């Protein structure tokens, strides 16, 4: 698309006016909506982790959730850049400010961005399925699941277009679900390839180099999972030992000359542990 002097001035003028309406009439309201979305999403995902048994704990915290959330409302500068890059200014611009607002909501599909940052990719599908099953109140996925799965080399993550719906409000949001390691890696990829303004041969070379090291990134995640599982196992063994030692102490205070003492303790401990795990009501 070639623009003459007047054409370029028109593009800039319309994009500036749209950005001004966005800043003055929408930004504060979007930030308020973001706070509600954040609270709702956090509580629902925590419930998922508890119900799925994918929380961990330590001596300080009873429950450690394997995710964190990153949120952002689209910046004015970012909106303006997208208006020009995607030629959206023609579809959005109007003399009526209220129509501009309506058009922004309908034409810009990532006004709010959310990243569900999970510890490792082993729980990637659990989080994605939770969203697609409609378990997160007021958030409706638009992108089909099969199309939302993104790959770079051997790395996988989800990039989902969705709507936040409450009463008559509909806000377009973008949700990414990715592991901490994959997120760091894709951020590098984004800078070196997607945002790279160099000649195409340089971008292609960057892409080949990055793809060649993706197996190492996956290996790092596998190591993290293995270490986590070993710590969980160790904690369970220590907890069992402490519990049985306490049982033994209590029995010694009450009973003398108990036969097959260790076996008796283990039987009692098994019953107590099953009760703790809610296997016995």
mmCIF file of C-alpha atoms in Angstrom:
data_model
loop_
_atom_site.group_PDB
_atom_site.id
_atom_site.type_symbol
_atom_site.label_atom_id
_atom_site.label_comp_id
_atom_site.label_asym_id
_atom_site.label_seq_id
_atom_site.Cartn_x
_atom_site.Cartn_y
_atom_site.Cartn_z
ATOM 1 C CA UNK A 1 0.000 0.000 0.000
ATOM 2 C CA UNK A 2 1.624 3.257 -1.163
ATOM 3 C CA UNK A 3 0.641 6.566 0.373
ATOM 4 C CA UNK A 4 1.307 10.009 -0.943
ATOM 5 C CA UNK A 5 1.955 13.018 1.271
ATOM 6 C CA UNK A 6 -1.713 13.782 1.881
ATOM 7 C CA UNK A 7 -2.535 10.093 2.319
ATOM 8 C CA UNK A 8 0.116 9.676 5.001
ATOM 9 C CA UNK A 9 -1.059 12.796 6.808
ATOM 10 C CA UNK A 10 -4.610 11.415 6.775
ATOM 11 C CA UNK A 11 -3.457 8.094 8.242
ATOM 12 C CA UNK A 12 -1.570 9.828 11.050
ATOM 13 C CA UNK A 13 -4.440 12.259 11.731
ATOM 14 C CA UNK A 14 -7.064 9.502 11.995
ATOM 15 C CA UNK A 15 -4.817 7.234 14.044
ATOM 16 C CA UNK A 16 -4.011 10.082 16.451
ATOM 17 C CA UNK A 17 -7.703 10.909 16.910
ATOM 18 C CA UNK A 18 -8.619 7.267 17.523
ATOM 19 C CA UNK A 19 -5.770 6.931 20.046
ATOM 20 C CA UNK A 20 -6.944 10.082 21.835
ATOM 21 C CA UNK A 21 -10.490 8.722 22.178
ATOM 22 C CA UNK A 22 -9.062 5.445 23.455
ATOM 23 C CA UNK A 23 -6.956 7.240 26.058
ATOM 24 C CA UNK A 24 -9.679 9.610 27.241
ATOM 25 C CA UNK A 25 -12.827 7.467 26.977
ATOM 26 C CA UNK A 26 -11.714 3.851 27.412
ATOM 27 C CA UNK A 27 -8.405 3.366 29.202
ATOM 28 C CA UNK A 28 -9.547 3.954 32.781
ATOM 29 C CA UNK A 29 -12.606 1.726 32.313
ATOM 30 C CA UNK A 30 -10.471 -1.073 30.834
ATOM 31 C CA UNK A 31 -8.101 -0.915 33.813
ATOM 32 C CA UNK A 32 -11.091 -1.264 36.155
ATOM 33 C CA UNK A 33 -12.369 -4.275 34.201
ATOM 34 C CA UNK A 34 -8.883 -5.766 34.306
ATOM 35 C CA UNK A 35 -8.913 -5.782 38.114
ATOM 36 C CA UNK A 36 -12.194 -7.760 38.113
ATOM 37 C CA UNK A 37 -10.885 -10.213 35.522
ATOM 38 C CA UNK A 38 -7.673 -10.703 37.509
ATOM 39 C CA UNK A 39 -9.493 -11.524 40.769
ATOM 40 C CA UNK A 40 -11.904 -13.905 39.049
ATOM 41 C CA UNK A 41 -9.218 -15.705 37.050
ATOM 42 C CA UNK A 42 -6.884 -16.097 40.017
ATOM 43 C CA UNK A 43 -9.547 -17.613 42.275
ATOM 44 C CA UNK A 44 -10.799 -20.004 39.580
ATOM 45 C CA UNK A 45 -7.305 -21.219 38.684
ATOM 46 C CA UNK A 46 -6.440 -21.741 42.341
ATOM 47 C CA UNK A 47 -9.573 -23.887 42.646
ATOM 48 C CA UNK A 48 -8.434 -25.887 39.593
ATOM 49 C CA UNK A 49 -5.032 -26.537 41.203
ATOM 50 C CA UNK A 50 -6.568 -27.681 44.487
ATOM 51 C CA UNK A 51 -9.134 -29.955 42.825
ATOM 52 C CA UNK A 52 -6.495 -31.422 40.480
ATOM 53 C CA UNK A 53 -3.955 -31.941 43.260
ATOM 54 C CA UNK A 54 -1.233 -29.952 41.512
ATOM 55 C CA UNK A 55 -0.350 -27.665 44.411
ATOM 56 C CA UNK A 56 2.824 -28.049 46.437
ATOM 57 C CA UNK A 57 3.743 -26.834 49.923
ATOM 58 C CA UNK A 58 6.674 -26.046 52.145
ATOM 59 C CA UNK A 59 7.344 -25.177 55.769
ATOM 60 C CA UNK A 60 6.007 -21.654 55.261
ATOM 61 C CA UNK A 61 3.077 -22.023 52.845
ATOM 62 C CA UNK A 62 0.411 -24.703 53.052
ATOM 63 C CA UNK A 63 -0.429 -24.333 49.359
ATOM 64 C CA UNK A 64 1.867 -23.176 46.587
ATOM 65 C CA UNK A 65 0.135 -22.769 43.242
ATOM 66 C CA UNK A 66 2.114 -23.673 40.090
ATOM 67 C CA UNK A 67 1.166 -20.514 38.184
ATOM 68 C CA UNK A 68 1.356 -16.741 38.222
ATOM 69 C CA UNK A 69 -0.545 -14.134 36.216
ATOM 70 C CA UNK A 70 0.695 -11.253 34.088
ATOM 71 C CA UNK A 71 -1.830 -8.651 32.929
ATOM 72 C CA UNK A 72 -1.756 -5.565 30.783
ATOM 73 C CA UNK A 73 -4.147 -3.107 29.181
ATOM 74 C CA UNK A 74 -3.097 -2.155 25.655
ATOM 75 C CA UNK A 75 -1.001 0.997 25.701
ATOM 76 C CA UNK A 76 -1.966 4.012 23.609
ATOM 77 C CA UNK A 77 1.268 3.797 21.603
ATOM 78 C CA UNK A 78 0.725 0.101 20.951
ATOM 79 C CA UNK A 79 -2.822 0.740 19.745
ATOM 80 C CA UNK A 80 -1.655 3.474 17.373
ATOM 81 C CA UNK A 81 1.030 1.211 15.939
ATOM 82 C CA UNK A 82 -1.526 -1.546 15.350
ATOM 83 C CA UNK A 83 -3.982 0.862 13.693
ATOM 84 C CA UNK A 84 -1.373 1.725 11.097
ATOM 85 C CA UNK A 85 0.237 -1.708 10.700
ATOM 86 C CA UNK A 86 -3.107 -3.513 10.262
ATOM 87 C CA UNK A 87 -4.798 -0.641 8.365
ATOM 88 C CA UNK A 88 -7.523 -0.580 11.047
ATOM 89 C CA UNK A 89 -7.802 3.198 11.155
ATOM 90 C CA UNK A 90 -10.220 3.228 8.195
ATOM 91 C CA UNK A 91 -12.561 0.723 9.848
ATOM 92 C CA UNK A 92 -12.492 2.441 13.239
ATOM 93 C CA UNK A 93 -12.415 6.162 12.513
ATOM 94 C CA UNK A 94 -15.651 8.168 12.743
ATOM 95 C CA UNK A 95 -16.646 11.722 13.523
ATOM 96 C CA UNK A 96 -18.723 10.406 16.440
ATOM 97 C CA UNK A 97 -16.526 9.509 19.457
ATOM 98 C CA UNK A 98 -19.000 6.900 20.735
ATOM 99 C CA UNK A 99 -18.848 5.055 17.404
ATOM 100 C CA UNK A 100 -15.046 5.089 17.558
ATOM 101 C CA UNK A 101 -15.303 3.421 20.990
ATOM 102 C CA UNK A 102 -17.678 0.761 19.613
ATOM 103 C CA UNK A 103 -15.388 0.157 16.646
ATOM 104 C CA UNK A 104 -12.309 -0.248 18.841
ATOM 105 C CA UNK A 105 -14.108 -2.899 20.899
ATOM 106 C CA UNK A 106 -15.168 -4.771 17.766
ATOM 107 C CA UNK A 107 -11.961 -4.449 15.691
ATOM 108 C CA UNK A 108 -9.098 -4.689 18.213
ATOM 109 C CA UNK A 109 -9.021 -8.196 19.647
ATOM 110 C CA UNK A 110 -6.373 -7.784 22.345
ATOM 111 C CA UNK A 111 -7.342 -4.723 24.382
ATOM 112 C CA UNK A 112 -6.520 -6.725 27.511
ATOM 113 C CA UNK A 113 -3.645 -9.197 27.533
ATOM 114 C CA UNK A 114 -3.303 -12.011 30.064
ATOM 115 C CA UNK A 115 -0.465 -14.490 30.447
ATOM 116 C CA UNK A 116 -1.019 -17.565 32.614
ATOM 117 C CA UNK A 117 2.570 -18.369 33.477
ATOM 118 C CA UNK A 118 2.867 -21.974 34.648
ATOM 119 C CA UNK A 119 5.930 -23.532 36.288
ATOM 120 C CA UNK A 120 6.480 -26.118 33.535
ATOM 121 C CA UNK A 121 4.546 -27.391 30.530
ATOM 122 C CA UNK A 122 3.477 -30.629 32.234
ATOM 123 C CA UNK A 123 0.229 -28.899 33.318
ATOM 124 C CA UNK A 124 -0.256 -26.975 30.061
ATOM 125 C CA UNK A 125 -3.242 -29.034 28.886
ATOM 126 C CA UNK A 126 -4.953 -28.916 32.280
ATOM 127 C CA UNK A 127 -4.995 -25.128 32.242
ATOM 128 C CA UNK A 128 -6.055 -24.925 28.580
ATOM 129 C CA UNK A 129 -8.865 -27.463 29.029
ATOM 130 C CA UNK A 130 -10.108 -25.589 32.090
ATOM 131 C CA UNK A 131 -10.524 -22.456 29.993
ATOM 132 C CA UNK A 132 -12.120 -24.231 27.030
ATOM 133 C CA UNK A 133 -14.577 -26.074 29.272
ATOM 134 C CA UNK A 134 -16.024 -22.730 30.328
ATOM 135 C CA UNK A 135 -14.926 -23.116 33.953
ATOM 136 C CA UNK A 136 -13.664 -19.539 34.204
ATOM 137 C CA UNK A 137 -16.652 -17.293 34.804
ATOM 138 C CA UNK A 138 -17.261 -14.507 32.282
ATOM 139 C CA UNK A 139 -14.414 -15.558 29.957
ATOM 140 C CA UNK A 140 -15.359 -17.246 26.671
ATOM 141 C CA UNK A 141 -12.663 -18.608 24.344
ATOM 142 C CA UNK A 142 -13.103 -17.645 20.684
ATOM 143 C CA UNK A 143 -10.099 -19.295 19.030
ATOM 144 C CA UNK A 144 -10.678 -23.059 18.519
ATOM 145 C CA UNK A 145 -8.340 -25.037 20.783
ATOM 146 C CA UNK A 146 -6.564 -26.742 17.898
ATOM 147 C CA UNK A 147 -5.804 -23.346 16.326
ATOM 148 C CA UNK A 148 -4.734 -21.761 19.609
ATOM 149 C CA UNK A 149 -1.871 -24.206 20.151
ATOM 150 C CA UNK A 150 1.303 -22.487 19.000
ATOM 151 C CA UNK A 151 4.645 -24.125 18.412
ATOM 152 C CA UNK A 152 8.188 -22.955 17.968
ATOM 153 C CA UNK A 153 10.436 -25.883 17.254
ATOM 154 C CA UNK A 154 9.524 -28.447 19.917
ATOM 155 C CA UNK A 155 8.094 -25.848 22.300
ATOM 156 C CA UNK A 156 4.331 -25.508 22.710
ATOM 157 C CA UNK A 157 2.101 -22.863 24.265
ATOM 158 C CA UNK A 158 -1.412 -21.487 23.816
ATOM 159 C CA UNK A 159 -2.381 -18.132 22.334
ATOM 160 C CA UNK A 160 -6.142 -17.710 22.700
ATOM 161 C CA UNK A 161 -8.434 -14.913 21.600
ATOM 162 C CA UNK A 162 -11.368 -14.643 24.004
ATOM 163 C CA UNK A 163 -14.107 -12.332 25.232
ATOM 164 C CA UNK A 164 -14.767 -11.102 28.732
ATOM 165 C CA UNK A 165 -18.553 -10.975 29.040
ATOM 166 C CA UNK A 166 -20.466 -9.436 31.934
ATOM 167 C CA UNK A 167 -24.028 -8.215 31.529
ATOM 168 C CA UNK A 168 -23.954 -6.153 28.314
ATOM 169 C CA UNK A 169 -20.188 -5.660 28.397
ATOM 170 C CA UNK A 170 -17.975 -7.526 25.952
ATOM 171 C CA UNK A 171 -14.231 -6.894 26.066
ATOM 172 C CA UNK A 172 -11.828 -8.660 23.660
ATOM 173 C CA UNK A 173 -8.889 -10.229 25.469
ATOM 174 C CA UNK A 174 -5.868 -12.308 24.501
ATOM 175 C CA UNK A 175 -4.803 -15.152 26.806
ATOM 176 C CA UNK A 176 -1.458 -16.875 26.564
ATOM 177 C CA UNK A 177 -0.695 -20.028 28.541
ATOM 178 C CA UNK A 178 2.979 -20.884 28.659
ATOM 179 C CA UNK A 179 5.654 -22.106 31.041
ATOM 180 C CA UNK A 180 8.162 -19.763 32.638
ATOM 181 C CA UNK A 181 11.022 -21.224 30.602
ATOM 182 C CA UNK A 182 9.065 -21.157 27.332
ATOM 183 C CA UNK A 183 7.962 -17.572 28.048
ATOM 184 C CA UNK A 184 11.547 -16.404 28.461
ATOM 185 C CA UNK A 185 12.528 -18.222 25.286
ATOM 186 C CA UNK A 186 9.608 -16.905 23.185
ATOM 187 C CA UNK A 187 10.332 -13.366 24.394
ATOM 188 C CA UNK A 188 13.798 -13.700 22.864
ATOM 189 C CA UNK A 189 12.261 -15.198 19.732
ATOM 190 C CA UNK A 190 9.798 -12.293 19.544
ATOM 191 C CA UNK A 191 12.621 -9.740 19.593
ATOM 192 C CA UNK A 192 14.955 -11.556 17.210
ATOM 193 C CA UNK A 193 12.373 -12.670 14.644
ATOM 194 C CA UNK A 194 8.927 -11.076 14.933
ATOM 195 C CA UNK A 195 10.143 -7.574 15.812
ATOM 196 C CA UNK A 196 13.351 -7.819 13.833
ATOM 197 C CA UNK A 197 13.589 -5.090 11.186
ATOM 198 C CA UNK A 198 16.719 -6.545 9.570
ATOM 199 C CA UNK A 199 16.767 -8.223 6.188
ATOM 200 C CA UNK A 200 14.932 -11.536 5.896
ATOM 201 C CA UNK A 201 18.116 -13.622 5.703
ATOM 202 C CA UNK A 202 19.067 -12.417 9.198
ATOM 203 C CA UNK A 203 15.616 -13.252 10.569
ATOM 204 C CA UNK A 204 15.751 -16.707 8.990
ATOM 205 C CA UNK A 205 19.174 -17.313 10.469
ATOM 206 C CA UNK A 206 17.980 -16.241 13.936
ATOM 207 C CA UNK A 207 15.003 -18.580 13.651
ATOM 208 C CA UNK A 208 17.163 -21.570 12.687
ATOM 209 C CA UNK A 209 19.527 -20.950 15.592
ATOM 210 C CA UNK A 210 16.713 -20.639 18.116
ATOM 211 C CA UNK A 211 14.926 -23.760 16.868
ATOM 212 C CA UNK A 212 18.157 -25.743 17.157
ATOM 213 C CA UNK A 213 18.285 -25.155 20.926
ATOM 214 C CA UNK A 214 14.618 -25.866 21.733
ATOM 215 C CA UNK A 215 15.407 -29.495 22.750
ATOM 216 C CA UNK A 216 17.717 -28.059 25.434
ATOM 217 C CA UNK A 217 14.878 -25.861 26.701
ATOM 218 C CA UNK A 218 12.611 -28.905 26.995
ATOM 219 C CA UNK A 219 15.395 -30.793 28.789
ATOM 220 C CA UNK A 220 15.585 -27.962 31.344
ATOM 221 C CA UNK A 221 11.842 -28.284 32.000
ATOM 222 C CA UNK A 222 12.175 -32.045 32.443
ATOM 223 C CA UNK A 223 14.934 -31.508 34.998
ATOM 224 C CA UNK A 224 12.743 -29.031 36.891
ATOM 225 C CA UNK A 225 9.872 -31.553 36.941
ATOM 226 C CA UNK A 226 12.178 -34.335 38.149
ATOM 227 C CA UNK A 227 13.619 -32.203 40.946
ATOM 228 C CA UNK A 228 10.144 -31.098 42.022
ATOM 229 C CA UNK A 229 8.901 -34.682 42.112
ATOM 230 C CA UNK A 230 11.906 -35.808 44.156
ATOM 231 C CA UNK A 231 11.315 -33.038 46.696
ATOM 232 C CA UNK A 232 7.623 -33.931 46.889
ATOM 233 C CA UNK A 233 8.537 -37.569 47.464
ATOM 234 C CA UNK A 234 11.077 -36.602 50.125
ATOM 235 C CA UNK A 235 8.541 -34.424 51.918
ATOM 236 C CA UNK A 236 6.051 -37.289 51.969
ATOM 237 C CA UNK A 237 8.640 -39.664 53.463
ATOM 238 C CA UNK A 238 9.626 -37.153 56.134
ATOM 239 C CA UNK A 239 5.992 -36.433 56.946
ATOM 240 C CA UNK A 240 5.245 -40.159 57.287
ATOM 241 C CA UNK A 241 8.252 -40.623 59.588
ATOM 242 C CA UNK A 242 7.197 -37.712 61.808
ATOM 243 C CA UNK A 243 3.624 -38.950 61.980
ATOM 244 C CA UNK A 244 4.622 -42.511 62.891
ATOM 245 C CA UNK A 245 7.085 -41.265 65.508
ATOM 246 C CA UNK A 246 4.281 -39.259 67.106
ATOM 247 C CA UNK A 247 1.953 -42.295 67.045
ATOM 248 C CA UNK A 248 4.659 -44.409 68.698
ATOM 249 C CA UNK A 249 5.172 -41.815 71.408
ATOM 250 C CA UNK A 250 1.457 -41.633 72.185
ATOM 251 C CA UNK A 251 1.098 -45.420 72.314
ATOM 252 C CA UNK A 252 4.131 -45.793 74.617
ATOM 253 C CA UNK A 253 2.459 -43.391 77.027
ATOM 254 C CA UNK A 254 -0.673 -45.559 77.165
ATOM 255 C CA UNK A 255 0.276 -49.165 76.418
ATOM 256 C CA UNK A 256 2.955 -51.545 77.676
ATOM 257 C CA UNK A 257 4.185 -54.781 76.060
ATOM 258 C CA UNK A 258 2.454 -54.343 72.695
ATOM 259 C CA UNK A 259 3.386 -57.191 70.327
ATOM 260 C CA UNK A 260 4.406 -56.562 66.707
ATOM 261 C CA UNK A 261 4.731 -52.920 67.619
ATOM 262 C CA UNK A 262 6.086 -51.462 64.342
ATOM 263 C CA UNK A 263 3.458 -53.209 62.223
ATOM 264 C CA UNK A 264 0.759 -51.922 64.557
ATOM 265 C CA UNK A 265 2.033 -48.361 64.179
ATOM 266 C CA UNK A 266 2.062 -48.628 60.380
ATOM 267 C CA UNK A 267 -1.536 -49.898 60.361
ATOM 268 C CA UNK A 268 -2.662 -46.978 62.501
ATOM 269 C CA UNK A 269 -0.657 -44.541 60.371
ATOM 270 C CA UNK A 270 -2.243 -45.890 57.177
ATOM 271 C CA UNK A 271 -5.716 -45.226 58.601
ATOM 272 C CA UNK A 272 -4.726 -41.716 59.734
ATOM 273 C CA UNK A 273 -3.107 -40.900 56.400
ATOM 274 C CA UNK A 274 -6.155 -42.097 54.444
ATOM 275 C CA UNK A 275 -8.317 -39.891 56.601
ATOM 276 C CA UNK A 276 -6.009 -36.948 55.914
ATOM 277 C CA UNK A 277 -6.339 -37.670 52.195
ATOM 278 C CA UNK A 278 -10.146 -37.807 52.621
ATOM 279 C CA UNK A 279 -10.317 -41.428 51.568
ATOM 280 C CA UNK A 280 -12.227 -42.195 54.778
ATOM 281 C CA UNK A 281 -15.133 -39.963 55.771
#
